[in-house]
Coordinates of C-alpha atoms and ligand atoms in Angstrom, one line a residue:
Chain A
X1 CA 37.3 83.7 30.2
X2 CA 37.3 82.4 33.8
X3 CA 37.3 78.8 33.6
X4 CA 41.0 79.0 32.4
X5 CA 41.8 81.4 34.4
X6 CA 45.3 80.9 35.8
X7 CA 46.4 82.5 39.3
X8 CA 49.4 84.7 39.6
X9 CA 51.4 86.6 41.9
X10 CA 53.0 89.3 40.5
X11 CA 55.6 92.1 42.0
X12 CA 54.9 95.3 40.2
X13 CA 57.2 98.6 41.6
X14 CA 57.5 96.5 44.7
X15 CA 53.9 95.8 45.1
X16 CA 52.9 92.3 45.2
X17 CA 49.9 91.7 43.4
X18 CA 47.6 88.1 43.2
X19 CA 45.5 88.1 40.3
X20 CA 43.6 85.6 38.1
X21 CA 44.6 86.3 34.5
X22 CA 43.3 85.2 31.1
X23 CA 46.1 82.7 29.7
X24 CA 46.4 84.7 26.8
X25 CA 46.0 88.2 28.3
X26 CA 49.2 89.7 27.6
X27 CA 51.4 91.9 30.4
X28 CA 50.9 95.2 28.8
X29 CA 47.4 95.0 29.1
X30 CA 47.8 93.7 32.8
X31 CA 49.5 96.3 33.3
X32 CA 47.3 99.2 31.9
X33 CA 44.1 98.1 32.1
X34 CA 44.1 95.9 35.2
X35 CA 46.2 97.5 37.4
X36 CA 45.7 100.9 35.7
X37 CA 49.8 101.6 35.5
X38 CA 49.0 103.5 31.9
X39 CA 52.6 105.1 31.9
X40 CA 53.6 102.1 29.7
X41 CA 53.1 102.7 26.3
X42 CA 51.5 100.3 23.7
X43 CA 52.6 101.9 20.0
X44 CA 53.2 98.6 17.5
X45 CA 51.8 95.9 19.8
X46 CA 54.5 93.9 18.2
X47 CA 57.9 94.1 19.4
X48 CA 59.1 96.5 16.9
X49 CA 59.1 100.1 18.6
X50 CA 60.1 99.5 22.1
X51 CA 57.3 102.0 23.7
X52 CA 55.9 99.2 26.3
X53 CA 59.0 98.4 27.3
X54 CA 59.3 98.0 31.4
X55 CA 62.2 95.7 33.0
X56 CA 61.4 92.1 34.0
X57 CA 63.9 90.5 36.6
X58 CA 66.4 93.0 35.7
X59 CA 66.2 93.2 32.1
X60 CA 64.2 95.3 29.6
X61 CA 61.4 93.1 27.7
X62 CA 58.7 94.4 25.5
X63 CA 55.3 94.0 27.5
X64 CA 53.6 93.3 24.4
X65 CA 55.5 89.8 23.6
X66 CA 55.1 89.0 27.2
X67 CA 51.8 86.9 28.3
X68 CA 50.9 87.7 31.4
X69 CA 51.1 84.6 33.0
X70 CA 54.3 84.5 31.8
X71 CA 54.9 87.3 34.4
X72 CA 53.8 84.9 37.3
X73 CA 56.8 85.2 40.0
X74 CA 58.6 87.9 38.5
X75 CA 59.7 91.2 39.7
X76 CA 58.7 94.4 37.6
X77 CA 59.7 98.0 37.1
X78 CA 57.3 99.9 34.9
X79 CA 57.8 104.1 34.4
X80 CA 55.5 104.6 37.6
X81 CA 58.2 102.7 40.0
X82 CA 60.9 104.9 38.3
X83 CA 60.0 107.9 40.7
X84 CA 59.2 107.3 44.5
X85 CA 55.4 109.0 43.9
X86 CA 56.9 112.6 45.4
X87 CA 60.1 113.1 43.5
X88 CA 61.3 112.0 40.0
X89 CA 64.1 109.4 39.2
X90 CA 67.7 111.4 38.2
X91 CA 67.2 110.3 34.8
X92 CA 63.6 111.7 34.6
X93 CA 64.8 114.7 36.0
X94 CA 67.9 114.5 33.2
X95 CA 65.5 113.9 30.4
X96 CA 63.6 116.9 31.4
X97 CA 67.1 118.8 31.8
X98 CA 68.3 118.0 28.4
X99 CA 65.3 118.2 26.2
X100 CA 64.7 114.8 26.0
X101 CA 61.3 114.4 25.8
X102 CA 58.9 116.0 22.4
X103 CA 56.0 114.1 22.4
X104 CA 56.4 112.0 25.3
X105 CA 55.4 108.4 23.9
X106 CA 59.0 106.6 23.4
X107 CA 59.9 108.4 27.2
X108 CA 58.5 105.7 29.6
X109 CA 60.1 103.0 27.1
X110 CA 63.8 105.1 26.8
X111 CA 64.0 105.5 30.5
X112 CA 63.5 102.2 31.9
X113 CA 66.2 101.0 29.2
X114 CA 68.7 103.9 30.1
X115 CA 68.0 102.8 33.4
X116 CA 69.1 99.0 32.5
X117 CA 71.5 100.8 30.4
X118 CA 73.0 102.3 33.5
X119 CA 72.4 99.4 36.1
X120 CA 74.8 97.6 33.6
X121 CA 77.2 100.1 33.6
X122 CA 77.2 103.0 35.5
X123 CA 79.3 105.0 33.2
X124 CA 78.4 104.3 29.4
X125 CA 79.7 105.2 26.5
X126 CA 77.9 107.1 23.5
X127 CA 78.1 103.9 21.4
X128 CA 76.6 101.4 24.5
X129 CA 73.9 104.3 25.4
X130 CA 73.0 104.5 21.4
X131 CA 73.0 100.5 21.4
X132 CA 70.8 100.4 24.9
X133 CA 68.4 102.1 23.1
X134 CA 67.9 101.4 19.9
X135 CA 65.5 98.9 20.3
X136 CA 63.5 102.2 21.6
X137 CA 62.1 104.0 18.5
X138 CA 61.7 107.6 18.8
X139 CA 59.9 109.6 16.0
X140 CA 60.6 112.9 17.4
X141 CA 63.8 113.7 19.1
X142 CA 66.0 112.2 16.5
X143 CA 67.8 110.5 20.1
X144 CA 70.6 113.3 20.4
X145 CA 69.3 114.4 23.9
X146 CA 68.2 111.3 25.0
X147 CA 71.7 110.0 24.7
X148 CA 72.7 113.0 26.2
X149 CA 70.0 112.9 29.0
X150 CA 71.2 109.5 29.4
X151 CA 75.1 110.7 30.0
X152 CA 74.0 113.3 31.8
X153 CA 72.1 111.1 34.9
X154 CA 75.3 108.9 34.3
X155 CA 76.9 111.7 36.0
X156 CA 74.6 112.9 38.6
X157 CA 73.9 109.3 39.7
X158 CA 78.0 109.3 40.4
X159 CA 79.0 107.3 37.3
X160 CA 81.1 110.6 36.4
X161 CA 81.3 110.2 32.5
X162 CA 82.7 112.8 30.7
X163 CA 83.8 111.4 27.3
X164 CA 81.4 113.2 25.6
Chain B
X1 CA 86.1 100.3 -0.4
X2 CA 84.6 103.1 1.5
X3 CA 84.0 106.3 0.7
X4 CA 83.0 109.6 2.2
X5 CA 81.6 112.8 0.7
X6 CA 80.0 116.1 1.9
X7 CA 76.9 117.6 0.7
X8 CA 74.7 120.6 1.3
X9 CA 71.0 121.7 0.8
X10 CA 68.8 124.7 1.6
X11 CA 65.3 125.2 2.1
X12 CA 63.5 128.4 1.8
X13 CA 59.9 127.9 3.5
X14 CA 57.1 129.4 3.3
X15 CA 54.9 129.1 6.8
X16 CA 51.3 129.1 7.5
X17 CA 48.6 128.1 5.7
X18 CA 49.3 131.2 3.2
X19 CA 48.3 131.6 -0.5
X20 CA 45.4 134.1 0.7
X21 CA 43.8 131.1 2.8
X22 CA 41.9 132.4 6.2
X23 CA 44.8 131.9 9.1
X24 CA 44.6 132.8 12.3
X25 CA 44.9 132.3 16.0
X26 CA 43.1 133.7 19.2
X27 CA 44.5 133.4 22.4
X28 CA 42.8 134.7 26.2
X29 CA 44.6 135.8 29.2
X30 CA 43.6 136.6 32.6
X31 CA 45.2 137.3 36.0
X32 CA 42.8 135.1 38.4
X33 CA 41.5 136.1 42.0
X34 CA 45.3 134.2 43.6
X35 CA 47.6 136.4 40.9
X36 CA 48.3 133.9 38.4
X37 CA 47.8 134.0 35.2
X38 CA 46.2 131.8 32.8
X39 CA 46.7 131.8 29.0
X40 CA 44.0 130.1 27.2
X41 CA 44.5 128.6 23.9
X42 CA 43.7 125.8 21.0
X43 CA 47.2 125.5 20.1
X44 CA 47.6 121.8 20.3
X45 CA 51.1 120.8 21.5
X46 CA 52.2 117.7 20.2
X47 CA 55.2 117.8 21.9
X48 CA 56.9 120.6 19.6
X49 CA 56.7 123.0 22.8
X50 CA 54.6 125.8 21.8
X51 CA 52.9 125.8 25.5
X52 CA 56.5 126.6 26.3
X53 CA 56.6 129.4 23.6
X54 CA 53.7 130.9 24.7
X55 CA 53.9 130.6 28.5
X56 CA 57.2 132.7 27.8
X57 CA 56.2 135.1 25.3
X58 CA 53.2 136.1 28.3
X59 CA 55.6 135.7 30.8
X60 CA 57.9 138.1 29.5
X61 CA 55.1 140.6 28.4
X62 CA 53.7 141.1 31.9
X63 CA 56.4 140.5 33.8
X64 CA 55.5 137.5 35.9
X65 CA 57.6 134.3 36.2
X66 CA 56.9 131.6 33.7
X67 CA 55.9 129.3 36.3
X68 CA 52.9 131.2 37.2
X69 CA 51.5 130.3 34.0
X70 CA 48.7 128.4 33.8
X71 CA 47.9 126.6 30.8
X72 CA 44.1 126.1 29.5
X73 CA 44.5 124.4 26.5
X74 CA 42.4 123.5 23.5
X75 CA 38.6 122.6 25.3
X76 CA 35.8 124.4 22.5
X77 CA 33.7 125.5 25.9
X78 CA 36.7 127.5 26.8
X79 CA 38.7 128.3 24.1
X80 CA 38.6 129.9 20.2
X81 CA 40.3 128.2 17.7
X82 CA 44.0 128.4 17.1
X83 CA 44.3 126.8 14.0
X84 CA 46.0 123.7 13.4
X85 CA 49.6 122.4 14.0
X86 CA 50.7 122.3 11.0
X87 CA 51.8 124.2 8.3
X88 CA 54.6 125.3 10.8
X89 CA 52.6 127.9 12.3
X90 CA 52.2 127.7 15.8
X91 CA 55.0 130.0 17.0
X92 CA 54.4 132.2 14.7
X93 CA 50.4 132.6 14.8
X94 CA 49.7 131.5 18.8
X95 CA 52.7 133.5 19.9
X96 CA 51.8 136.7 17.9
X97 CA 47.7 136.2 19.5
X98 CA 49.7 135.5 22.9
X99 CA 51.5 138.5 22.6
X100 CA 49.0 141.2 21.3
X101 CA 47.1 139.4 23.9
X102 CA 49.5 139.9 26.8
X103 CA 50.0 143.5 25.1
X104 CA 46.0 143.9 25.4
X105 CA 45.9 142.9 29.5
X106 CA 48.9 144.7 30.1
X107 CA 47.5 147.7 29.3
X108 CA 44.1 146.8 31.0
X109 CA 46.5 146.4 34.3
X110 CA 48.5 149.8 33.7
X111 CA 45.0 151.2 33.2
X112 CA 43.4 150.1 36.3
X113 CA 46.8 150.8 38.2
X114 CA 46.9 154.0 37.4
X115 CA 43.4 154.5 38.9
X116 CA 44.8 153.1 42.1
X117 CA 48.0 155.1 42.0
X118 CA 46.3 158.6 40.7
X119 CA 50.1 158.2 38.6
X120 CA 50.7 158.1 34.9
X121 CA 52.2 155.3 33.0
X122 CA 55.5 156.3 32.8
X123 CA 55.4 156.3 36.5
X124 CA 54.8 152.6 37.2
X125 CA 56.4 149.6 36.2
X126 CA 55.8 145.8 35.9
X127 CA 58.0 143.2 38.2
X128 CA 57.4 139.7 39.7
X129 CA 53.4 140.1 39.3
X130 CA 53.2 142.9 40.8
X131 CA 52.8 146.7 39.7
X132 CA 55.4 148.7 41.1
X133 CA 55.9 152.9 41.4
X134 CA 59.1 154.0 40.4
X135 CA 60.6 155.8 43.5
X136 CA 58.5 154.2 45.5
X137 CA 58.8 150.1 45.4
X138 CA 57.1 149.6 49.1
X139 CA 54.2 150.8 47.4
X140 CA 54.2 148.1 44.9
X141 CA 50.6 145.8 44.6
X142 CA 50.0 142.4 43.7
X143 CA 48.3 141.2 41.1
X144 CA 46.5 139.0 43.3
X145 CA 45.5 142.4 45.4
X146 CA 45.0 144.4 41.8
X147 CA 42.2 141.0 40.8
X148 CA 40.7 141.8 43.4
X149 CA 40.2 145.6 43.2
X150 CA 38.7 144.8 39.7
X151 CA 36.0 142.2 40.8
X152 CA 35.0 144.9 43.5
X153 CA 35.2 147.6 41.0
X154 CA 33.0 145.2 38.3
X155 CA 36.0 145.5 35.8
X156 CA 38.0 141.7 35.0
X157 CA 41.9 141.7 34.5
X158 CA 41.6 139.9 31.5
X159 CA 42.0 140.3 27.4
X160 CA 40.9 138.1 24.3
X161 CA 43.3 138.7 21.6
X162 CA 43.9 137.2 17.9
X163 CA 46.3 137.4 15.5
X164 CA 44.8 137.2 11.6
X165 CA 47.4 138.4 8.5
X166 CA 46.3 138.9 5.2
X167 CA 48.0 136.5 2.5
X168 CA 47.2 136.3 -1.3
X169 CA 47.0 133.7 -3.7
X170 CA 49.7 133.4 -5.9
X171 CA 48.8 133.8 -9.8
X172 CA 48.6 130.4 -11.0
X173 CA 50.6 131.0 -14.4
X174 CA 53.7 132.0 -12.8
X175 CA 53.2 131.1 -8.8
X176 CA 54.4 134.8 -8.1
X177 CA 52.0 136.9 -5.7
X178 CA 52.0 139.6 -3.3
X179 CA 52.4 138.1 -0.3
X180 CA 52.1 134.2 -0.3
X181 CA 53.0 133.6 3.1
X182 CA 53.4 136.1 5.8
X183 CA 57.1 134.9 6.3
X184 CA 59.6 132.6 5.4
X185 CA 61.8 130.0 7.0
X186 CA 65.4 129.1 5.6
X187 CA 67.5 126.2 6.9
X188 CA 70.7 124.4 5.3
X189 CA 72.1 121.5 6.3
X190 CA 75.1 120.1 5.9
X191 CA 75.7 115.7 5.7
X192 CA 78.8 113.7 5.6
X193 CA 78.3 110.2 4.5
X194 CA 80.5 107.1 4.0
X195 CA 79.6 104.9 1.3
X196 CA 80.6 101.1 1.1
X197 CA 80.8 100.7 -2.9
X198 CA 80.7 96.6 -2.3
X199 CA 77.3 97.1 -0.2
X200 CA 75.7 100.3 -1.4
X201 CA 75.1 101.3 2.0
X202 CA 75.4 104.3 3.1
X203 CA 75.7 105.6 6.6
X204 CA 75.5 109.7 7.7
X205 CA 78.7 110.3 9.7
X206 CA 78.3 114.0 10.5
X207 CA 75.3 116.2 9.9
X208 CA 75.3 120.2 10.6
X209 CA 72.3 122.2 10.3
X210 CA 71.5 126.2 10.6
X211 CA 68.2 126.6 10.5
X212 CA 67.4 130.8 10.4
X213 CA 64.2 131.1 13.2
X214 CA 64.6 134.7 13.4
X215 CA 64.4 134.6 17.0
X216 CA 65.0 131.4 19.1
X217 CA 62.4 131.9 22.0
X218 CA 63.5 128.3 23.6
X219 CA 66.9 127.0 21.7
X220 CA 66.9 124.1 23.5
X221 CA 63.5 123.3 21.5
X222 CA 64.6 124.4 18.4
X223 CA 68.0 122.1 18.8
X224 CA 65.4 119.3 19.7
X225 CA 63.3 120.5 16.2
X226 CA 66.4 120.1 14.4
X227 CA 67.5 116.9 15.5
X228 CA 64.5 115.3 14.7
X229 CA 63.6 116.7 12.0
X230 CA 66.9 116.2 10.8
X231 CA 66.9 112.2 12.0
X232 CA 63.4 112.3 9.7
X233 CA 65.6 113.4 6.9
X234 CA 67.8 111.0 6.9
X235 CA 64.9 108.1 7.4
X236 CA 63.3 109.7 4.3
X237 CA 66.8 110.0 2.3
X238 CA 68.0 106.4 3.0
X239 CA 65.2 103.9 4.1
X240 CA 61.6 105.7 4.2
X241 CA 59.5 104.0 1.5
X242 CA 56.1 102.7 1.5
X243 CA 55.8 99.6 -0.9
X244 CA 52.3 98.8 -2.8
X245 CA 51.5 95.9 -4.6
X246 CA 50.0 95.8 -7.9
X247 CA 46.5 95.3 -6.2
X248 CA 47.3 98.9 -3.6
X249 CA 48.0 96.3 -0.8
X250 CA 50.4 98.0 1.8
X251 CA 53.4 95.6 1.3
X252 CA 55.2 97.2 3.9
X253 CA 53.1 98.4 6.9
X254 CA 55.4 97.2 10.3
X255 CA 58.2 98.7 11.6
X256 CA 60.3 95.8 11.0
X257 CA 59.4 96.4 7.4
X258 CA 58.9 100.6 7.0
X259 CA 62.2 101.0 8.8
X260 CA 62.8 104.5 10.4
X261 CA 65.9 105.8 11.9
X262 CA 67.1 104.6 15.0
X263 CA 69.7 105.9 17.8
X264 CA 72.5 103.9 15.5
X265 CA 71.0 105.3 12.2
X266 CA 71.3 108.9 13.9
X267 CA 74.8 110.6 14.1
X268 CA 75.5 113.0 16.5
X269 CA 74.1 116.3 15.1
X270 CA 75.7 120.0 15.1
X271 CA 72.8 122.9 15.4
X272 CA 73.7 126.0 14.7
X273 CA 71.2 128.8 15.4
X274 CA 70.5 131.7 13.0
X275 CA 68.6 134.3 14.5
X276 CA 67.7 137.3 11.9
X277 CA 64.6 138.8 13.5
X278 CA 61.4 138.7 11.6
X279 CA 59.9 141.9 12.4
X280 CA 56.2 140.3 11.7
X281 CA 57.2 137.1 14.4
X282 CA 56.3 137.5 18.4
X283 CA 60.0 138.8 19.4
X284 CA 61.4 137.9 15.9
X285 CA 60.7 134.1 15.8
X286 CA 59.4 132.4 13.5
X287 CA 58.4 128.7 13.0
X288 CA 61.1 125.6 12.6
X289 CA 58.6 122.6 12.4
X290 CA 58.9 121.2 8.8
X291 CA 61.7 123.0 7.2
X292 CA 63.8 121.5 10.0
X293 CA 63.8 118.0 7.5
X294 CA 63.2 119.6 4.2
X295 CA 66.7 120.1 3.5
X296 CA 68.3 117.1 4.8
X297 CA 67.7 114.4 1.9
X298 CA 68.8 116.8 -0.5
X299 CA 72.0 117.4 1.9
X300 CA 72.4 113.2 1.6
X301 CA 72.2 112.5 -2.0
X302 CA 75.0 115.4 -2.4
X303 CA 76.8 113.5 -0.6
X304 CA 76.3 110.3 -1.9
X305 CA 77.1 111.9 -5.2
X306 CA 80.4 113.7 -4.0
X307 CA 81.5 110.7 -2.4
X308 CA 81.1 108.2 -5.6
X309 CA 79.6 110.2 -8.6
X310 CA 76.1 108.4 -8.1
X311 CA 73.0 110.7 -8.3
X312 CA 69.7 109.5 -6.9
X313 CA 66.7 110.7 -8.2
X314 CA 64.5 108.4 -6.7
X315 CA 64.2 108.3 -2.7
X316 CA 65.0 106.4 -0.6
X317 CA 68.6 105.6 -1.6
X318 CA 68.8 102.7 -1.0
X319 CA 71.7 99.9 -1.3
X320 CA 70.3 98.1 -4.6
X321 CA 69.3 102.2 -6.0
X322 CA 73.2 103.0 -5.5
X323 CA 75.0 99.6 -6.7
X324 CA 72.4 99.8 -10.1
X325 CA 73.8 103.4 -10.5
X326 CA 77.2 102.5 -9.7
X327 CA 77.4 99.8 -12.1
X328 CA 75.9 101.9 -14.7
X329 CA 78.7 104.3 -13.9
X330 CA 81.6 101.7 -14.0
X331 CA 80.2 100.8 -17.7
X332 CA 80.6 104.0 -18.7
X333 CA 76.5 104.8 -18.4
Ligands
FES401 S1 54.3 98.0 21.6 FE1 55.6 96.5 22.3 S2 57.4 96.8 21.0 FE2 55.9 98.1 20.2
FES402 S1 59.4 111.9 22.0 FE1 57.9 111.4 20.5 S2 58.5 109.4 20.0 FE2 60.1 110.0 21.3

């Protein structure tokens, strides 16, 4: 540690950040245990199950395949962005709605990829919602009302869907 | 070629630990010095939703809103033991302590009321945390006020309650007994697959389950029980298998290797609610946690067995399992 330290400047939920990082720290643990954002889940640590994901430069990445350093310039959205702090995101409040969330540890992952799921297209089908996730595993729900909390905040965020 | 086949499966099942094992749950409830009330118990909730079941079930017993419930949960300085999760029990043994609980305090209220009052029972009535005089609803106190009346009168608002039935062990030579469980689950389900006979795969098209809860205190929950309990089932049916070597070595111990279900393996899913009220569950419910996969394999290898006359004794069913059987079959066994 701290001879190879490598400096890098980081935008995190629209906070820009300077930090000296371990070269082989890797973003995940940045971002729970140096800048305490714990919303991100870590389950297999090895791209497998989709809990740490967050979305890098406008795409979903797993934060455990990503070095931190790797991070240096970029622009994140973890789980804690999602909300403004005071109210929840429309598809928080449509995974509480529908059910959506049992145990809780796939949620942070599922809605930052329905939300790139919905950046993409604002009005999904079943198929592209069930493909935008299914690099998310969920042990619990079985994914019906995720995919439905997904179509639902499709609706209320204006993308109108109703070819359910 | 492809092709499809229906099958079916039912599971009777047996909750708690049962079998004349010690099962029980206690539960605590007060109404604090600001009128809320707090339900204290061990239940732990791993995302099942027995906070929810509870908060209702005292909710609806003392006639307060749900959402001024608050939860103390599962801290051994504050709370007696609730038994596990498991054994599908929590609805069924938290909820009854919750409600004879509730039951307890509510009479503790009506009691201290009617000191208030100088009325009898029938004459008052529980609404919106407050206790209210029939014929005379401007007269109605809070239980905020009614707290405080009891810490001035040295009396609490508050109850400890448990719930604690009497199983017995079944008789080893022919598993019969009295009363092995205190109740019983059922669920069938109902799977449509499609088959590829060049590939052996097999995918779950359409998948229908009734599970009978006696009493559906959330349905929302339950439907979220079912689904993945029934996505589980369908993991366990076609791909679920953990691989040893000759040596015990986990062969298989990653997800990219011990595959489980994902949102493509998953069809859309069909719940359909059977409530036939357990007179021995808190309101008639009684608990969905495991049965809600139990019969879903069997529901699968139906299936596969309508669909192309293969039967799979072995799970998973996998591809290589169903092209071995379906060669077998093409050579006449
Ligand atoms: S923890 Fe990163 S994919 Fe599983
Ligand atoms: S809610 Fe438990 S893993 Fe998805």
């Amino acid at each position: 540690m701290g001879d190879n330290r490598l400096m890098i400047k980081v935008t995190v939920n629209d906070r820009l950040y300077e930090l000296q990082v371990d070269p082989e720290l890797r973003l995940v643990d940045l971002l729970r245990d140096e800048l305490g954002l714990t919303g991100t889940k870590e389950g297999c640590g090895k791209g497998e199950c989709g809990a740490c994901t967050i979305i890098m430069n406008g795409k979903t990445v797993n934060s455990c395949m990503v070095l931190a350093f790797q991070a240096d310039g970029s622009e994140i959205l973890t789980i804690e962005g999602m909300g403004d702090g005071e109210e929840l995101h429309p598809i928080q409040e449509a995974f509480i709605r529908q059910g959506a969330v049992q145990c809780g540890y796939c949620t942070p992952g599922m809605v930052l990829s329905a939300k790139a799921i919905l950046d993409k297209n604002p009005n999904p089908s079943e198929e592209e919602i069930r493909k935008g996730i299914s690099g998310n595993l969920c042990r619990c729900t079985g994914y019906q009302k995720i995919v439905d909390a997904i179509k639902d905040a499709a609706e209320v965020m204006g993308g109108g869907g109703d070819e359910r | 070629m492809k092709k499809r086949g229906v099958g079916i499966a039912s599971v009777m099942f047996g909750f708690g630990y049962g079998e004349g094992f010690p099962d029980h749950s206690t539960a605590s409830i007060r109404i604090k010095p600001d009128g809320r009330v707090e339900v204290k118990t061990a239940a732990a909730d791993v995302g099942q939703g027995v906070l929810t079941v509870v908060s209702q079930i005292a909710a609806e017993i003392l006639g307060v809103p749900v959402e001024s419930i608050d939860l103390v949960n599962g801290d051994t300085a504050v709370t007696r033991s609730s038994g596990s999760t498991s054994a599908t029990r929590q609805t069924f043994f938290t909820g009854n302590a919750v409600m004879n609980t509730a039951q307890i305090l509510r009479s503790i209220i009506f009691d201290l009321a009617v000191k208030v009052y100088g009325k009898t029972y029938p004459e008052l009535y529980f609404e919106n945390s407050c206790v209210v005089p029939h014929g005379a609803e401007e007269k109605k106190i809070s239980f905020a006020e009614l707290a405080k009346i009891a810490a001035e009168r040295g009396e609490k608002l508050e109850a400890e309650g448990s719930y604690f039935p009497i199983t017995t062990p079944p008789d080893p030579s022919n598993g019969q007994g009295e009363r092995v469980y205190v109740s019983y689950t059922f669920v069938t389900t109902i799977a449509e697959v499609e088959i590829d006979l060049g590939t052996g795969q097999v995918e779950v098209i359409r998948m229908v389950a009734a599970p009978d809860v006696g009493q559906a205190i959330h349905p929302q929950n339950v439907e979220g029980q079912m689904e993945g309990g029934s996505a589980q089932g369908i993991g366990m049916a076609l791909m679920e298998e953990i691989l040893f070597d000759e040596y015990g070595t986990l062969l298989n111990p990653n997800l990219s290797t011990y595959l489980i279900p994902t949102s493509l393996d998953v069809p859309r899913m069909q719940t359909v609610i059977v409530e036939d009220e357990e007179p021995l569950g808190p309101f008639g419910a009684k608990g969905i946690g495991e049965p809600a996969m139990i019969s879903t394999a069997p529901a699968i290898i139906n299936a596969i067995y309508n669909a192309c006359g293969v039967r799979i004794k072995e799970l998973p069913a996998t591809p290589e399992k169903i092209l071995r059987e379906l060669k077998k079959l093409a050579a006449g066994n």
